[in-house]
Coordinates of C-alpha atoms and ligand atoms in Angstrom, one line a residue:
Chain F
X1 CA -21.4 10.1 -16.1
X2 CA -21.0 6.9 -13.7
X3 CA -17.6 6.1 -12.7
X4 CA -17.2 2.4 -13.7
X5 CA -15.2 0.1 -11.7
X6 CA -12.1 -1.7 -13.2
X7 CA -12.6 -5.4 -13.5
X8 CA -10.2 -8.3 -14.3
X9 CA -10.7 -12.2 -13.9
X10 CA -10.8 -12.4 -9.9
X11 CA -14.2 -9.4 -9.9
X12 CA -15.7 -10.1 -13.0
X13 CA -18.4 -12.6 -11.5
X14 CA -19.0 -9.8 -9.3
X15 CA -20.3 -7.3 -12.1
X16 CA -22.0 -10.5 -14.0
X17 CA -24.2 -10.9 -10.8
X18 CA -25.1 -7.9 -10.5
X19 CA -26.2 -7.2 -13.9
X20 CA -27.9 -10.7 -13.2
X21 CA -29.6 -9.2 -10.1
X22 CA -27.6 -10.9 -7.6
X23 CA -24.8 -9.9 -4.9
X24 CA -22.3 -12.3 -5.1
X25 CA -20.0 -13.2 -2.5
X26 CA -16.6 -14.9 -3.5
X27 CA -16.6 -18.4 -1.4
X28 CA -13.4 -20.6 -1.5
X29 CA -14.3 -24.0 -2.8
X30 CA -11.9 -25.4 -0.9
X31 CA -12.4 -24.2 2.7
X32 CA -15.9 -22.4 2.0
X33 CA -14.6 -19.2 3.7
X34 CA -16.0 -16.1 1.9
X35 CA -14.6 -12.7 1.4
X36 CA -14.9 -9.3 -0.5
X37 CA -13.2 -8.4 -1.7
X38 CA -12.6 -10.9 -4.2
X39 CA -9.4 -11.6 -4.9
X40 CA -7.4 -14.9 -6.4
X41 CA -5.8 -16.7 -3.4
X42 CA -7.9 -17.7 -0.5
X43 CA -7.1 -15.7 3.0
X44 CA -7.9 -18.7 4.8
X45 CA -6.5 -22.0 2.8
X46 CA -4.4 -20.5 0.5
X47 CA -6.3 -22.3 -2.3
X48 CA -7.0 -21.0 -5.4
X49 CA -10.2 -22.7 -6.4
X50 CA -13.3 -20.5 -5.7
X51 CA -17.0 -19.9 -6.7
X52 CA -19.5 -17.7 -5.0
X53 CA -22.2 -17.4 -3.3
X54 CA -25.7 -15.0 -3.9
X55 CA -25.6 -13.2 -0.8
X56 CA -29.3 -12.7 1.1
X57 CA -28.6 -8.9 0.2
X58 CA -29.2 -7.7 4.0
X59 CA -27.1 -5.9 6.2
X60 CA -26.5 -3.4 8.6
X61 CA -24.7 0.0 8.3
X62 CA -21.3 -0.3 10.2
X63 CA -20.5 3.5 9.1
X64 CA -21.6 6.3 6.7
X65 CA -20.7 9.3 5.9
X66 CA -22.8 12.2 3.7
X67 CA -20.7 13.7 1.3
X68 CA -21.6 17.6 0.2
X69 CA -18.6 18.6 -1.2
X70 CA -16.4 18.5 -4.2
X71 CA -18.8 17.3 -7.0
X72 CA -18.9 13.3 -8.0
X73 CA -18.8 12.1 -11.4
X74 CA -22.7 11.6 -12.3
X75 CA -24.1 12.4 -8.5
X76 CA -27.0 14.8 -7.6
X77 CA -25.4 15.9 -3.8
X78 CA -25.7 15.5 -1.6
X79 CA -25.2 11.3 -1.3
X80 CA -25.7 9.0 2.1
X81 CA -22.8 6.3 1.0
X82 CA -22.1 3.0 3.8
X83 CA -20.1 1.0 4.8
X84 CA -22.5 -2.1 5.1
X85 CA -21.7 -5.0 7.7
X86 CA -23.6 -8.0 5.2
X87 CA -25.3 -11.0 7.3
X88 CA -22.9 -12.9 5.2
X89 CA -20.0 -11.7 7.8
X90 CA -18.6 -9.8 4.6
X91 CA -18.6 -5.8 4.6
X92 CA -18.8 -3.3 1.4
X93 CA -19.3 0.0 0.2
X94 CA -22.4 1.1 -1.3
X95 CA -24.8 4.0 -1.7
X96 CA -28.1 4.4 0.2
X97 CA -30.5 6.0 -2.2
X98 CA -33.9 6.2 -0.2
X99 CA -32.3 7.5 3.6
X100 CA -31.6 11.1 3.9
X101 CA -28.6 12.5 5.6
X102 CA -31.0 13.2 8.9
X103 CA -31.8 9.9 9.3
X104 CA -28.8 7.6 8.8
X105 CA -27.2 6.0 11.7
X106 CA -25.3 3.2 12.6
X107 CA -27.1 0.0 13.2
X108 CA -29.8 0.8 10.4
X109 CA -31.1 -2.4 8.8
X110 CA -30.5 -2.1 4.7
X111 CA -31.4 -4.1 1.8
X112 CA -29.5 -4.5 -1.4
X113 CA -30.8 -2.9 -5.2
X114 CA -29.6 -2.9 -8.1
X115 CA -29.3 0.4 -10.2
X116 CA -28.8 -0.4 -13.9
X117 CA -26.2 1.9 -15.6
X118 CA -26.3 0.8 -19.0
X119 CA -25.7 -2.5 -20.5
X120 CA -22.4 -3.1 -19.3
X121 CA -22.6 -2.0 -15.6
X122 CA -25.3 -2.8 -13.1
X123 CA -24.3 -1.0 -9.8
X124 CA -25.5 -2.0 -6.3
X125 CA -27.4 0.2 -3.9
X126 CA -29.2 -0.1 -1.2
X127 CA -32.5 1.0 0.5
X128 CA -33.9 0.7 3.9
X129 CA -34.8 -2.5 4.8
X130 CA -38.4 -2.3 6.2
X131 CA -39.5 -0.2 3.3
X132 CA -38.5 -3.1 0.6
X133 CA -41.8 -5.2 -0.2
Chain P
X1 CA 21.3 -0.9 18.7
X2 CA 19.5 -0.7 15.0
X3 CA 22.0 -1.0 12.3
X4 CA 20.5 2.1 11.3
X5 CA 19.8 4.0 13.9
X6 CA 21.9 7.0 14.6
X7 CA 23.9 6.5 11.4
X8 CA 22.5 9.4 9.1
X9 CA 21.2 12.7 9.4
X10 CA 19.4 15.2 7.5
X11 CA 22.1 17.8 6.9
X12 CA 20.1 20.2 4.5
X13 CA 16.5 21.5 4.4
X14 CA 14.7 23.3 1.8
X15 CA 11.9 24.5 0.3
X16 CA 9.9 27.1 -2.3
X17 CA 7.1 29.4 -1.1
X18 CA 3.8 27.6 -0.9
X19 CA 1.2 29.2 -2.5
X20 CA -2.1 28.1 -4.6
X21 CA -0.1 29.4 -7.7
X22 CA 3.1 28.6 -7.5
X23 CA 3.1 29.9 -11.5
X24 CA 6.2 27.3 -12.4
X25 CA 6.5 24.0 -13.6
X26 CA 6.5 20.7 -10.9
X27 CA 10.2 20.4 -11.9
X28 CA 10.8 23.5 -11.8
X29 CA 9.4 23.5 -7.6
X30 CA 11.5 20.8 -6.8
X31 CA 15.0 21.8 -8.9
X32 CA 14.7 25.0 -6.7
X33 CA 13.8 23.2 -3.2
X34 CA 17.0 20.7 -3.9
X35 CA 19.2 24.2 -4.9
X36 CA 17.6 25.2 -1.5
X37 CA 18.6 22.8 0.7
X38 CA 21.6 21.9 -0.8
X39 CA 22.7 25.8 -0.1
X40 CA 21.4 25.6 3.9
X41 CA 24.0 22.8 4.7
X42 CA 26.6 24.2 2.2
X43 CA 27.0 20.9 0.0
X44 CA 27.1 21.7 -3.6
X45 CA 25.0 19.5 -6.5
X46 CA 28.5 17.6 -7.0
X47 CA 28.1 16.0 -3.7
X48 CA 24.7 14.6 -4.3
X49 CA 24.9 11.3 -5.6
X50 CA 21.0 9.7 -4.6
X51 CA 17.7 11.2 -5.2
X52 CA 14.5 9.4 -3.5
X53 CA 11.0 10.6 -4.2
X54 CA 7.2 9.4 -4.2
X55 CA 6.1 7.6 -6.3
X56 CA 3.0 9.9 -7.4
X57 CA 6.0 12.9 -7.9
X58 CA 5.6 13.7 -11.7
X59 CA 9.6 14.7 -11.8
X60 CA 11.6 11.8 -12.1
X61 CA 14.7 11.6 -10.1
X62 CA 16.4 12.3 -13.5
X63 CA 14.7 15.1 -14.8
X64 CA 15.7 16.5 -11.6
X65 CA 19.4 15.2 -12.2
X66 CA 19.3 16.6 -15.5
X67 CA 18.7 20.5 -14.4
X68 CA 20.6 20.0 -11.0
X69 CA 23.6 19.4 -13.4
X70 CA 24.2 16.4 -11.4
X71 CA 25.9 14.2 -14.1
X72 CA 26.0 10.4 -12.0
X73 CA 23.3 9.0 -9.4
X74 CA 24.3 5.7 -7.8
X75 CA 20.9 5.4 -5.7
X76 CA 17.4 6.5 -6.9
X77 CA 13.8 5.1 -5.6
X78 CA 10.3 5.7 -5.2
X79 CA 8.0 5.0 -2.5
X80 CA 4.5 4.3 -2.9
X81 CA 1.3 5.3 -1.4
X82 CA 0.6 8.7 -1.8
X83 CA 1.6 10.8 1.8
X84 CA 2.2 7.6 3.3
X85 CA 6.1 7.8 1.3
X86 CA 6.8 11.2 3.1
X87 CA 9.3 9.8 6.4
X88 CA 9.6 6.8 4.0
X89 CA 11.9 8.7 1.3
X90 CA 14.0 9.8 4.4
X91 CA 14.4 5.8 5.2
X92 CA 14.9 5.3 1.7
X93 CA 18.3 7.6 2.1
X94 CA 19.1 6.7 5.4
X95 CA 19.5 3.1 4.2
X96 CA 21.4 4.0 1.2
X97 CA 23.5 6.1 3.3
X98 CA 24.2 3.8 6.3
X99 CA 25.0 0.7 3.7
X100 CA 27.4 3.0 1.6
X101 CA 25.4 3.0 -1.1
X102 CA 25.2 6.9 -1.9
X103 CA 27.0 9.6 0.3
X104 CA 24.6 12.3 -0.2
X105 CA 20.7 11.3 -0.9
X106 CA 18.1 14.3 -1.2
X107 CA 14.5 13.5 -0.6
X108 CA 12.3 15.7 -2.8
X109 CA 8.7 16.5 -3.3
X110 CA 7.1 19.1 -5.6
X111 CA 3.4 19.9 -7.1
X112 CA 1.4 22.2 -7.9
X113 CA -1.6 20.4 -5.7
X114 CA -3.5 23.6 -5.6
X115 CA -3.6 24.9 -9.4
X116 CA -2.9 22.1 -11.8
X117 CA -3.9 18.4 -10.7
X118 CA -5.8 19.0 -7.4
X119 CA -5.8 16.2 -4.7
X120 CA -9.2 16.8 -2.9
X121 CA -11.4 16.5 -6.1
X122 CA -13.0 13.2 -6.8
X123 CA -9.8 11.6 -8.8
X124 CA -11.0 9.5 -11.9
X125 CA -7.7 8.7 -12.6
X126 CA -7.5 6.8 -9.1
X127 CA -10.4 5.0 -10.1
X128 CA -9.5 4.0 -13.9
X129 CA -5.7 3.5 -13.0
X130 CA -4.7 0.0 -14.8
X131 CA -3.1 -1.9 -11.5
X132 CA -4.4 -3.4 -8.3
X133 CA -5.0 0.0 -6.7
X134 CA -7.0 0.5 -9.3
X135 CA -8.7 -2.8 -9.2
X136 CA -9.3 -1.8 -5.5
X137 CA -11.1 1.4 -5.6
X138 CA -13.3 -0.5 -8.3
X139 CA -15.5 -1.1 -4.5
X140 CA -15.6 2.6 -3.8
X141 CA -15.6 5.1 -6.5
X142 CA -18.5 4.4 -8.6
X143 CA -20.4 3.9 -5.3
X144 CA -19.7 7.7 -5.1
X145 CA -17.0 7.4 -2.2
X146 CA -13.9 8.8 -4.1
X147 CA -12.6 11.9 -2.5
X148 CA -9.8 12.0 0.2
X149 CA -11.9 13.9 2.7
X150 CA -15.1 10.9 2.0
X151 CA -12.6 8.3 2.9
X152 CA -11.4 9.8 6.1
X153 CA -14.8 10.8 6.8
X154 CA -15.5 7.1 6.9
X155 CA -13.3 6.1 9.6
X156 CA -14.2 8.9 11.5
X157 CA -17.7 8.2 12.0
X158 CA -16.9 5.0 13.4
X159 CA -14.5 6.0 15.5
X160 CA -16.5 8.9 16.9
X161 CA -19.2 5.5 17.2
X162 CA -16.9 4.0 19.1
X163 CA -15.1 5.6 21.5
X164 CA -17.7 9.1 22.0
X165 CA -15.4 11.5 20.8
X166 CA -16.5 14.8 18.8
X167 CA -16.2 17.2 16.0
X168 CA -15.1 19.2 18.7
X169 CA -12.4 17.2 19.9
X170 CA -11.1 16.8 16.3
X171 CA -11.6 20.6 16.3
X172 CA -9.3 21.0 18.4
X173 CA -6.2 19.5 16.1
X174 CA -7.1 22.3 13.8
X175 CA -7.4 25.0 16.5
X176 CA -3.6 23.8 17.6
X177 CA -2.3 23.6 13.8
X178 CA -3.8 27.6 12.9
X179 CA -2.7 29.2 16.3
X180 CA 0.8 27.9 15.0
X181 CA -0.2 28.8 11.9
X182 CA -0.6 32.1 13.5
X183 CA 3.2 33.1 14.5
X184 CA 4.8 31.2 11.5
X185 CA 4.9 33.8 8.1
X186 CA 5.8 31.0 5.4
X187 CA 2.0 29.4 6.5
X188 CA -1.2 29.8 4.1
X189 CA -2.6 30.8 7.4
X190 CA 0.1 33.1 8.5
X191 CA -1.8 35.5 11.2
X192 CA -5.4 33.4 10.6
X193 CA -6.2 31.4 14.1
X194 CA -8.8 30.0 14.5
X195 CA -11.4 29.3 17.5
X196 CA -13.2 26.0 18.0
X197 CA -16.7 27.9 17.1
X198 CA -15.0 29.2 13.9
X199 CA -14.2 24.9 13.2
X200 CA -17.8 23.8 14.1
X201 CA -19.5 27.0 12.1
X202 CA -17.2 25.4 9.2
X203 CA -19.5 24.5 6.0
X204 CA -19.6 20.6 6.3
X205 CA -17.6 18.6 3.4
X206 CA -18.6 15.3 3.8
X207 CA -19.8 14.6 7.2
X208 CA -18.6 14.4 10.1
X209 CA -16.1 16.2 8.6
X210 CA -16.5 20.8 8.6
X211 CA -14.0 22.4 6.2
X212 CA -11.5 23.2 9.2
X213 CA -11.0 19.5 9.4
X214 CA -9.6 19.6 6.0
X215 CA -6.0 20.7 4.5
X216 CA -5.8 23.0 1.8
X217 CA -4.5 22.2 -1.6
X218 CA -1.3 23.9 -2.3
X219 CA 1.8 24.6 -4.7
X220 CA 5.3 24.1 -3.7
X221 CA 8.4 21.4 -2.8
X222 CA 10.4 20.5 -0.1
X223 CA 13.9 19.0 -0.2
X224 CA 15.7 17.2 2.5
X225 CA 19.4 16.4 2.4
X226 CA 20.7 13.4 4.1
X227 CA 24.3 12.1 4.7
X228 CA 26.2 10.2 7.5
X229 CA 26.3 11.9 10.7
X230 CA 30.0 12.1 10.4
X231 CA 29.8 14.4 7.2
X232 CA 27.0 16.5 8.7
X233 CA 28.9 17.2 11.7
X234 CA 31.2 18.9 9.3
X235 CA 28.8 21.3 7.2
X236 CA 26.9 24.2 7.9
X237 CA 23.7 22.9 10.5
X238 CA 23.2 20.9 13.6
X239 CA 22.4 17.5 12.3
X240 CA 19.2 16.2 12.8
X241 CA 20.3 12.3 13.4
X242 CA 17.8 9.6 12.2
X243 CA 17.1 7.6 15.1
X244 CA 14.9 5.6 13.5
X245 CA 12.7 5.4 10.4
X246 CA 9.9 2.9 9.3
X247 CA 7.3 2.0 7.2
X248 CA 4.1 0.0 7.9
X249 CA 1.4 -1.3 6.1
X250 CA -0.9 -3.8 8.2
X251 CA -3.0 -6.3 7.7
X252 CA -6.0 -6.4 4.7
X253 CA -4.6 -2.7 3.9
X254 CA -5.8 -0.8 1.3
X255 CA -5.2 2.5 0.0
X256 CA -7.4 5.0 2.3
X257 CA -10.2 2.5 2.1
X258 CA -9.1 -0.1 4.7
X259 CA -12.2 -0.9 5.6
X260 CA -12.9 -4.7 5.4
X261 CA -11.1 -5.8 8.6
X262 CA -12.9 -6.1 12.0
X263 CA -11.7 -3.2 13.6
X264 CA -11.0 -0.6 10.6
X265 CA -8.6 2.3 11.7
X266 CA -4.9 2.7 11.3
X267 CA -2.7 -0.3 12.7
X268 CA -0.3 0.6 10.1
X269 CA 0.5 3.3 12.1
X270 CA 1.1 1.3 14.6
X271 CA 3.5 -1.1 12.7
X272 CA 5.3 2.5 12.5
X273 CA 5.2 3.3 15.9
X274 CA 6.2 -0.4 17.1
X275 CA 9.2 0.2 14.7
X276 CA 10.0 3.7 15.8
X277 CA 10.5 2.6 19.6
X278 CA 12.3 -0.1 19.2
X279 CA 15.1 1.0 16.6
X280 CA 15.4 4.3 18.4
X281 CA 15.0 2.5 22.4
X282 CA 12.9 6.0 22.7
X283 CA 9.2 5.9 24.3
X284 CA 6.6 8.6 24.0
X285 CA 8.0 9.5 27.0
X286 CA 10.5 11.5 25.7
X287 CA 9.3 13.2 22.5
X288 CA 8.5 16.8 24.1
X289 CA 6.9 17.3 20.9
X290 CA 5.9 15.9 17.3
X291 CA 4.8 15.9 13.9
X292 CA 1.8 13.7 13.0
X293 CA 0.4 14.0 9.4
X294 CA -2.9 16.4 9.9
X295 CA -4.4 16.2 6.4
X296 CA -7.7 15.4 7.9
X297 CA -8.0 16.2 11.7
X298 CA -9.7 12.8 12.7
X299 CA -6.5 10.6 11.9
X300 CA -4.2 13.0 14.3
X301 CA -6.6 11.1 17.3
X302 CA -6.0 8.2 16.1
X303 CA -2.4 8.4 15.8
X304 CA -1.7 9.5 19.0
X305 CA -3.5 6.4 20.2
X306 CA -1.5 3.4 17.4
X307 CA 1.6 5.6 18.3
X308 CA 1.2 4.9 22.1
X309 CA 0.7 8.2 23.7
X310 CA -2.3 6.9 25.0
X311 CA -5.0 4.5 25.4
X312 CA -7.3 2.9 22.7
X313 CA -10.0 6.1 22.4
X314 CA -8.1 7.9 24.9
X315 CA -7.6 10.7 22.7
X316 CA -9.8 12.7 22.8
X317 CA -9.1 13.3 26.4
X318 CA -5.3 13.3 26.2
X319 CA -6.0 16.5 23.4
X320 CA -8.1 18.3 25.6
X321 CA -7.2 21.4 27.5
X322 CA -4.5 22.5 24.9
X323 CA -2.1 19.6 25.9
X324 CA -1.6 19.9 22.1
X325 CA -1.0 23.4 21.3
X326 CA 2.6 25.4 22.2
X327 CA 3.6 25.1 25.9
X328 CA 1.2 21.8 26.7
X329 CA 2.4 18.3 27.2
X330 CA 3.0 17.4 23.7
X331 CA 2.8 20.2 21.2
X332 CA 2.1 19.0 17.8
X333 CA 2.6 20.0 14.6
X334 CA 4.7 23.3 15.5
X335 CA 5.1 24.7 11.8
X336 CA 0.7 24.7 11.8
X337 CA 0.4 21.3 9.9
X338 CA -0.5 20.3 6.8
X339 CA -4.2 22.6 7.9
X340 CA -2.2 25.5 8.5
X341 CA 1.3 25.6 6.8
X342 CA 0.7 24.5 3.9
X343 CA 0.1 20.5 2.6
X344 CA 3.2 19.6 1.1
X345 CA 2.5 15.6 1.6
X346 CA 4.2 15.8 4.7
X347 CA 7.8 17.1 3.9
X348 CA 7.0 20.2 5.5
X349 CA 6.5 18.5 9.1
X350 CA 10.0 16.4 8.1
X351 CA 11.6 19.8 7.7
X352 CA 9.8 21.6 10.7
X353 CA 10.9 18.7 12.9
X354 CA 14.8 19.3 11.5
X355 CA 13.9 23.4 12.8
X356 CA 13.4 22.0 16.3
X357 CA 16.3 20.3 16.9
X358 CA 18.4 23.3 15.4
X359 CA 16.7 25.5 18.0
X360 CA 15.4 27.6 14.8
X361 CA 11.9 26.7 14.8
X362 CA 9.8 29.9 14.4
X363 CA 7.6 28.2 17.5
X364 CA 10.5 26.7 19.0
X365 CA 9.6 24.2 22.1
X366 CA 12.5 24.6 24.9
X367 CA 14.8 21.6 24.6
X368 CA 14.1 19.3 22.1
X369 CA 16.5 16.3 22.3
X370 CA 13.8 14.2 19.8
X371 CA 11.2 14.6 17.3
X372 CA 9.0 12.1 16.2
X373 CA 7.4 12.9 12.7
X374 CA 4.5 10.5 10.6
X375 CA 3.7 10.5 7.4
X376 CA 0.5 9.8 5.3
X377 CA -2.4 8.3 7.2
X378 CA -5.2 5.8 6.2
X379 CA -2.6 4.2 4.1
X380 CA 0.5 2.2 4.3
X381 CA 3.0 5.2 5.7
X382 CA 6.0 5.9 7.3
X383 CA 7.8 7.4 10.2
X384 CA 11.1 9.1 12.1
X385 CA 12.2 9.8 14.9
X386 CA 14.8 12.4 14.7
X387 CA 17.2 13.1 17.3
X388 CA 19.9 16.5 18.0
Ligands
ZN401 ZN1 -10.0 -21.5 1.5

């Protein structure tokens, strides 16, 4: 079982895109500066008027961890999960599915997937970036 | 001079055992660590008239009042934030106190952490909870990040990134906390040192982080009384006088998943520390010892650095040698921590620092005019520094 994210009006692009096949960014309509997370009031401007844009879906890992222990909700451990420094200047969390625990390290180029759930919930991933066609 | 600085004290300290079983109720924990304390300074339940908790305590302030026998309360609060609301309930009092709000406060925490609801297993009901916190970990838990020790773990590999420091050198935080473990008989690990081989032969949770770097789960409360320093003076213990006491949350904080903002780490801490000095016109010059919040061994590093006991990655050099174990430059966590006592969200390090300033301490460090003590790390927390 897959632990599914709460949602509300200011992240619910976010799950639309990537059941769409997108990673969206939240971008302030006003001043254009992007964020994530999303939220309703823009950091920068203080405007309220936002959109998004599809992020490239590149990055780099800015830190990692592999976790072994306790169990997680509908994970086969052990998992590689990053902390992903986007080319967008934005940074999120995501598992890395095709790097083992050996060969992780900071700096590593990834690539954004997209691991459909069920219907309702399309979770990102994210693979090594020279190995994506 | 801070308004409130040197204007309460914590009178009274108590506590249950602390076990993995406690085999009583939450309530029933705290109702016996509030008798406790209450006893130790010699104020009866009729003098209490606050009662400040966490938020996450499952006995409301109350409940509490209900089986005390404690028929009026003029001040009761929460504080938020899991371990981060540990120095913060002591504020909590302290203000109520200094303003005339309550005479006697008592700060209480109690859970069976161990054998009922247990903290270091991924928590679905942090993920699913209907608020912004929950609307916050929607970015980490279903990516599989959702356990305390995966958070921290986080952090630390960056850290270690940045500055070169080691599973050793956070090794040797658990080291310090089990050899004062060691000598202390209320501790889990009660005659159980440790050596740094025994930490880096430790099976590895999430890595970087080996099981020694990780508290244990456990039953029991912890109950602190606090009143003016004038009506301490008068009861049974040497007052241990609030110098100063703050919170801190910094900026783009999250709960234990700060990790958007350029630099992640802990600045809240350093809100804390910023706070700390200037209320109480103390430096880190003149703590001989303190308490920092050990539930993962990486964040005790970085503390010492927001706190400024030394440089920005400094740390790991400023632990080395056993500067931080009993009879080096700044002994921490004299009780054994939260990895060796017992991890009783950090009221056990409030009370240990009240020991060593009544001379009582079971690991007591010669002449202790001052103790500083933190609370939760990797989100928005608290701190004290407590004086004789
Ligand atoms: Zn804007």
């Amino acid at each position: 079982m897959t632990v599914r994210p709460m949602v509300n009006r200011d992240s619910q692009f976010f799950w639309d895109g990537t059941r769409a096949g997108e990673l969206r960014i939240q971008r302030c309509n006003a001043c254009g500066a992007r964020r994530f997370p999303p939220g309703p009031a823009c950091q920068s401007c203080d405007a309220y008027d936002r959109g998004y844009d599809v992020a490239a879906g590149t990055g780099t890992v800015f830190s990692y961890v592999v976790h072994r222990h306790p169990p997680v909700p509908g994970k086969e451990l052990p998992i590689v999960i990053a902390l992903i420094d986007l080319d967008e200047g934005v940074r999120m969390v995501g598992e890395v599915v095709d790097v083992s625990d050996e060969e992780i390290e900071i700096g590593m180029p990834l690539r954004v997937d997209f691991n459909r759930i069920d219907d309702e919930l399309t979770l990102p991933v994210w693979r090594r970036a020279e190995e994506m066609p | 001079m801070s308004p409130l600085s040197r204007k309460a004290a914590i009178a009274g300290i108590g506590a249950t055992e602390f076990s993995k079983a406690s085999g009583r109720s939450e309530l029933q924990l705290s109702v016996e660590a509030v008798r406790a304390a209450l006893a130790d300074c010699g104020l009866g339940v009729e003098d209490v008239d606050g009662l400040t908790t966490f938020t996450m305590d499952t006995s409301s302030e109350i409940a509490l009042a209900r089986e005390l026998g404690i028929k009026e309360l003029r001040f009761f609060s929460r504080i938020n934030y899991g371990g981060g609301a540990a120095c913060a309930t002591v504020q909590q009092a302290a203000m109520a106190v200094t303003t005339g709000v309550a005479d006697v406060v008592v700060c209480y925490r109690g859970f069976n952490e161990r054998s009922e609801s247990r903290f270091g297993q991924f928590s679905l009901a942090a993920a699913t909870q209907v608020n912004t916190n929950g609307l916050d970990n929607a970015w980490t838990y279903p990516m599989g990040l959702g356990t305390p020790a995966a958070t921290v773990a986080m952090q630390a590999r960056r850290y270690m990134h940045e500055y070169g420091a080691t599973s050793a050198d956070f090794g040797a935080v658990a080291v310090a906390d089990r050899r004062h473990a060691a000598t202390n008989p209320h501790a889990f690990f009660y005659e159980k040192p440790i050596t740094l081989e025994d930490h880096q032969a430790s099976r590895m949770i999430v890595d970087p982080l080996h099981l020694l770097d990780c508290c244990q789960e456990s039953d029991g409360a912890v109950a602190l009384v606090v009143t003016s320093v004038e009506r301490a003076r008068d009861l049974r213990q040497r007052p241990a006088v609030v110098a100063a006491a703050a919170q801190g949350s910094g900026a783009d904080q999250y709960v234990m998943t700060s990790y958007y903002r350029d630099d992640i780490g802990i600045p809240e801490m350093g809100v804390v520390g910023r706070e700390l000095w200037r209320q109480s016109m103390l430096a880190p010059d003149h703590m001989p010892m303190a308490i920092l919040y050990d539930h993962f061994t990486p964040y005790v590093l970085m503390q010492l650095e927001e706190l400024g006991f030394c440089g920005r990655g400094e740390a790991k050099d400023f632990i080395a040698d056993g500067a931080i174990e009993l009879g080096g430059r700044l002994p921490l966590n004299t009780h054994g921590g939260q990895l060796g006592e017992a991890y009783i969200h950090g009221m056990n390090g409030i009370a240990e620092a009240v020991r060593q300033l009544r001379g009582t301490s079971v690991n007591q460090v010669p002449d202790v005019p001052h103790v500083l003590v933190t609370a939760g790390t990797g989100v928005p927390t608290s701190g004290l520094i407590l004086s004789a």
